JSON list of C-alpha atoms in Angstrom, two decimals:
[
{"chain": "M", "resi": 1, "resn": "MET", "atom": "CA", "xyz": [-133.93, -240.76, 83.40]},
{"chain": "M", "resi": 2, "resn": "ASN", "atom": "CA", "xyz": [-134.06, -238.16, 80.61]},
{"chain": "M", "resi": 3, "resn": "TRP", "atom": "CA", "xyz": [-131.75, -238.51, 77.60]},
{"chain": "M", "resi": 4, "resn": "MET", "atom": "CA", "xyz": [-130.29, -235.07, 78.26]},
{"chain": "M", "resi": 5, "resn": "GLU", "atom": "CA", "xyz": [-129.18, -236.18, 81.74]},
{"chain": "M", "resi": 6, "resn": "LYS", "atom": "CA", "xyz": [-127.18, -239.20, 80.54]},
{"chain": "M", "resi": 7, "resn": "ASP", "atom": "CA", "xyz": [-123.42, -239.24, 80.22]},
{"chain": "M", "resi": 8, "resn": "GLU", "atom": "CA", "xyz": [-122.04, -237.90, 76.94]},
{"chain": "M", "resi": 9, "resn": "ASP", "atom": "CA", "xyz": [-119.63, -240.79, 76.41]},
{"chain": "M", "resi": 10, "resn": "LEU", "atom": "CA", "xyz": [-122.47, -243.32, 76.87]},
{"chain": "M", "resi": 11, "resn": "LEU", "atom": "CA", "xyz": [-124.63, -241.45, 74.39]},
{"chain": "M", "resi": 12, "resn": "LEU", "atom": "CA", "xyz": [-121.83, -241.28, 71.83]},
{"chain": "M", "resi": 13, "resn": "GLN", "atom": "CA", "xyz": [-121.21, -245.01, 72.31]},
{"chain": "M", "resi": 14, "resn": "ARG", "atom": "CA", "xyz": [-124.88, -245.72, 71.65]},
{"chain": "M", "resi": 15, "resn": "SER", "atom": "CA", "xyz": [-124.82, -243.41, 68.66]},
{"chain": "M", "resi": 16, "resn": "PHE", "atom": "CA", "xyz": [-121.89, -245.35, 67.25]},
{"chain": "M", "resi": 17, "resn": "LEU", "atom": "CA", "xyz": [-123.56, -248.72, 67.83]},
{"chain": "M", "resi": 18, "resn": "PHE", "atom": "CA", "xyz": [-126.83, -247.68, 66.21]},
{"chain": "M", "resi": 19, "resn": "GLY", "atom": "CA", "xyz": [-125.02, -246.04, 63.30]},
{"chain": "M", "resi": 20, "resn": "ALA", "atom": "CA", "xyz": [-122.66, -248.94, 62.68]},
{"chain": "M", "resi": 21, "resn": "THR", "atom": "CA", "xyz": [-125.52, -251.44, 62.85]},
{"chain": "M", "resi": 22, "resn": "GLY", "atom": "CA", "xyz": [-127.49, -249.36, 60.37]},
{"chain": "M", "resi": 23, "resn": "ILE", "atom": "CA", "xyz": [-124.57, -249.13, 57.96]},
{"chain": "M", "resi": 24, "resn": "ILE", "atom": "CA", "xyz": [-123.95, -252.87, 58.15]},
{"chain": "M", "resi": 25, "resn": "LEU", "atom": "CA", "xyz": [-127.62, -253.66, 57.47]},
{"chain": "M", "resi": 26, "resn": "CYS", "atom": "CA", "xyz": [-127.69, -251.32, 54.49]},
{"chain": "M", "resi": 27, "resn": "LEU", "atom": "CA", "xyz": [-124.45, -252.83, 53.14]},
{"chain": "M", "resi": 28, "resn": "LEU", "atom": "CA", "xyz": [-125.96, -256.35, 53.45]},
{"chain": "M", "resi": 29, "resn": "ALA", "atom": "CA", "xyz": [-129.01, -255.23, 51.53]},
{"chain": "M", "resi": 30, "resn": "LEU", "atom": "CA", "xyz": [-126.84, -253.59, 48.91]},
{"chain": "M", "resi": 31, "resn": "ALA", "atom": "CA", "xyz": [-124.60, -256.65, 48.54]},
{"chain": "M", "resi": 32, "resn": "ASN", "atom": "CA", "xyz": [-127.62, -258.96, 48.27]},
{"chain": "M", "resi": 33, "resn": "THR", "atom": "CA", "xyz": [-129.06, -256.75, 45.54]},
{"chain": "M", "resi": 34, "resn": "TYR", "atom": "CA", "xyz": [-125.94, -257.18, 43.40]},
{"chain": "M", "resi": 35, "resn": "TYR", "atom": "CA", "xyz": [-124.97, -260.79, 44.17]},
{"chain": "M", "resi": 36, "resn": "GLN", "atom": "CA", "xyz": [-128.44, -262.33, 44.68]},
{"chain": "M", "resi": 37, "resn": "VAL", "atom": "CA", "xyz": [-127.42, -264.56, 47.59]},
{"chain": "M", "resi": 38, "resn": "LEU", "atom": "CA", "xyz": [-130.99, -264.63, 48.96]},
{"chain": "M", "resi": 39, "resn": "GLU", "atom": "CA", "xyz": [-134.18, -264.42, 46.99]},
{"chain": "M", "resi": 40, "resn": "ALA", "atom": "CA", "xyz": [-135.81, -262.09, 49.48]},
{"chain": "M", "resi": 41, "resn": "PRO", "atom": "CA", "xyz": [-136.91, -258.48, 49.29]},
{"chain": "M", "resi": 42, "resn": "MET", "atom": "CA", "xyz": [-134.23, -256.24, 50.74]},
{"chain": "M", "resi": 43, "resn": "GLY", "atom": "CA", "xyz": [-136.40, -253.10, 51.08]},
{"chain": "M", "resi": 44, "resn": "PRO", "atom": "CA", "xyz": [-137.38, -253.68, 54.71]},
{"chain": "M", "resi": 45, "resn": "LEU", "atom": "CA", "xyz": [-133.80, -254.45, 55.70]},
{"chain": "M", "resi": 46, "resn": "ASN", "atom": "CA", "xyz": [-132.59, -251.32, 54.01]},
{"chain": "M", "resi": 47, "resn": "GLY", "atom": "CA", "xyz": [-135.34, -249.32, 55.70]},
{"chain": "M", "resi": 48, "resn": "VAL", "atom": "CA", "xyz": [-134.38, -250.59, 59.15]},
{"chain": "M", "resi": 49, "resn": "GLY", "atom": "CA", "xyz": [-130.73, -249.75, 58.39]},
{"chain": "M", "resi": 50, "resn": "ILE", "atom": "CA", "xyz": [-131.57, -246.23, 57.41]},
{"chain": "M", "resi": 51, "resn": "ALA", "atom": "CA", "xyz": [-133.80, -245.80, 60.48]},
{"chain": "M", "resi": 52, "resn": "LEU", "atom": "CA", "xyz": [-130.96, -246.95, 62.76]},
{"chain": "M", "resi": 53, "resn": "GLN", "atom": "CA", "xyz": [-128.61, -244.47, 61.08]},
{"chain": "M", "resi": 54, "resn": "PHE", "atom": "CA", "xyz": [-131.09, -241.67, 61.62]},
{"chain": "M", "resi": 55, "resn": "PHE", "atom": "CA", "xyz": [-131.43, -242.67, 65.27]},
{"chain": "M", "resi": 56, "resn": "GLY", "atom": "CA", "xyz": [-127.65, -242.69, 65.72]},
{"chain": "M", "resi": 57, "resn": "LEU", "atom": "CA", "xyz": [-127.46, -239.30, 64.00]},
{"chain": "M", "resi": 58, "resn": "SER", "atom": "CA", "xyz": [-130.12, -237.86, 66.27]},
{"chain": "M", "resi": 59, "resn": "ILE", "atom": "CA", "xyz": [-128.26, -239.04, 69.38]},
{"chain": "M", "resi": 60, "resn": "ALA", "atom": "CA", "xyz": [-125.05, -237.41, 68.12]},
{"chain": "M", "resi": 61, "resn": "VAL", "atom": "CA", "xyz": [-126.90, -234.16, 67.51]},
{"chain": "M", "resi": 62, "resn": "LEU", "atom": "CA", "xyz": [-128.40, -234.42, 70.99]},
{"chain": "M", "resi": 63, "resn": "VAL", "atom": "CA", "xyz": [-124.92, -234.70, 72.48]},
{"chain": "M", "resi": 64, "resn": "LEU", "atom": "CA", "xyz": [-123.72, -231.71, 70.47]},
{"chain": "M", "resi": 65, "resn": "ARG", "atom": "CA", "xyz": [-126.63, -229.59, 71.73]},
{"chain": "M", "resi": 66, "resn": "LYS", "atom": "CA", "xyz": [-125.86, -230.20, 75.41]},
{"chain": "M", "resi": 67, "resn": "ARG", "atom": "CA", "xyz": [-124.58, -227.19, 77.25]},
{"chain": "M", "resi": 68, "resn": "LYS", "atom": "CA", "xyz": [-121.54, -228.13, 79.30]},
{"chain": "M", "resi": 69, "resn": "ILE", "atom": "CA", "xyz": [-119.48, -230.58, 77.27]},
{"chain": "M", "resi": 70, "resn": "THR", "atom": "CA", "xyz": [-115.74, -230.76, 76.69]},
{"chain": "M", "resi": 71, "resn": "GLU", "atom": "CA", "xyz": [-114.06, -230.02, 73.39]},
{"chain": "M", "resi": 72, "resn": "ALA", "atom": "CA", "xyz": [-113.07, -233.71, 72.96]},
{"chain": "M", "resi": 73, "resn": "VAL", "atom": "CA", "xyz": [-116.70, -234.84, 73.25]},
{"chain": "M", "resi": 74, "resn": "LYS", "atom": "CA", "xyz": [-117.79, -232.01, 70.92]},
{"chain": "M", "resi": 75, "resn": "ASP", "atom": "CA", "xyz": [-115.22, -233.13, 68.29]},
{"chain": "M", "resi": 76, "resn": "LYS", "atom": "CA", "xyz": [-116.30, -236.77, 68.57]},
{"chain": "M", "resi": 77, "resn": "SER", "atom": "CA", "xyz": [-119.93, -235.74, 68.13]},
{"chain": "M", "resi": 78, "resn": "LYS", "atom": "CA", "xyz": [-119.09, -233.68, 65.07]},
{"chain": "M", "resi": 79, "resn": "LYS", "atom": "CA", "xyz": [-117.19, -236.55, 63.51]},
{"chain": "M", "resi": 80, "resn": "MET", "atom": "CA", "xyz": [-120.09, -238.93, 64.21]},
{"chain": "M", "resi": 81, "resn": "ILE", "atom": "CA", "xyz": [-122.55, -236.50, 62.58]},
{"chain": "M", "resi": 82, "resn": "LEU", "atom": "CA", "xyz": [-120.29, -236.19, 59.53]},
{"chain": "M", "resi": 83, "resn": "VAL", "atom": "CA", "xyz": [-119.83, -239.94, 59.11]},
{"chain": "M", "resi": 84, "resn": "LEU", "atom": "CA", "xyz": [-123.50, -240.79, 59.55]},
{"chain": "M", "resi": 85, "resn": "GLY", "atom": "CA", "xyz": [-124.57, -237.93, 57.30]},
{"chain": "M", "resi": 86, "resn": "VAL", "atom": "CA", "xyz": [-122.31, -239.10, 54.49]},
{"chain": "M", "resi": 87, "resn": "ALA", "atom": "CA", "xyz": [-123.47, -242.70, 54.95]},
{"chain": "M", "resi": 88, "resn": "LEU", "atom": "CA", "xyz": [-127.12, -241.65, 54.79]},
{"chain": "M", "resi": 89, "resn": "PHE", "atom": "CA", "xyz": [-126.43, -239.59, 51.69]},
{"chain": "M", "resi": 90, "resn": "PHE", "atom": "CA", "xyz": [-124.71, -242.55, 50.02]},
{"chain": "M", "resi": 91, "resn": "PHE", "atom": "CA", "xyz": [-127.50, -245.02, 50.83]},
{"chain": "M", "resi": 92, "resn": "PHE", "atom": "CA", "xyz": [-130.17, -242.58, 49.67]},
{"chain": "M", "resi": 93, "resn": "LEU", "atom": "CA", "xyz": [-128.37, -242.25, 46.33]},
{"chain": "M", "resi": 94, "resn": "VAL", "atom": "CA", "xyz": [-128.08, -246.02, 46.04]},
{"chain": "M", "resi": 95, "resn": "ILE", "atom": "CA", "xyz": [-131.80, -246.59, 46.53]}
]
């Protein structure tokens, strides 16, 4: 089944899960950088977190580009794009 044929609510739920997981991974890497809980490189963890945020952002944009969606779904998608965009901007500035 094509991604454009899936339900909008399911796609937004997946976008939220990927984005939230990415934000949590980046926050763990950031916290370990400052508190030195583990003596491990945090670059790969931060990279996976940013990749997950980009994937969640792309799913939200995909939902927004669909043709026949309701205003509620469109508003949710816009909010998800805003939140993930700000989070990506923050974590790029932290690196």
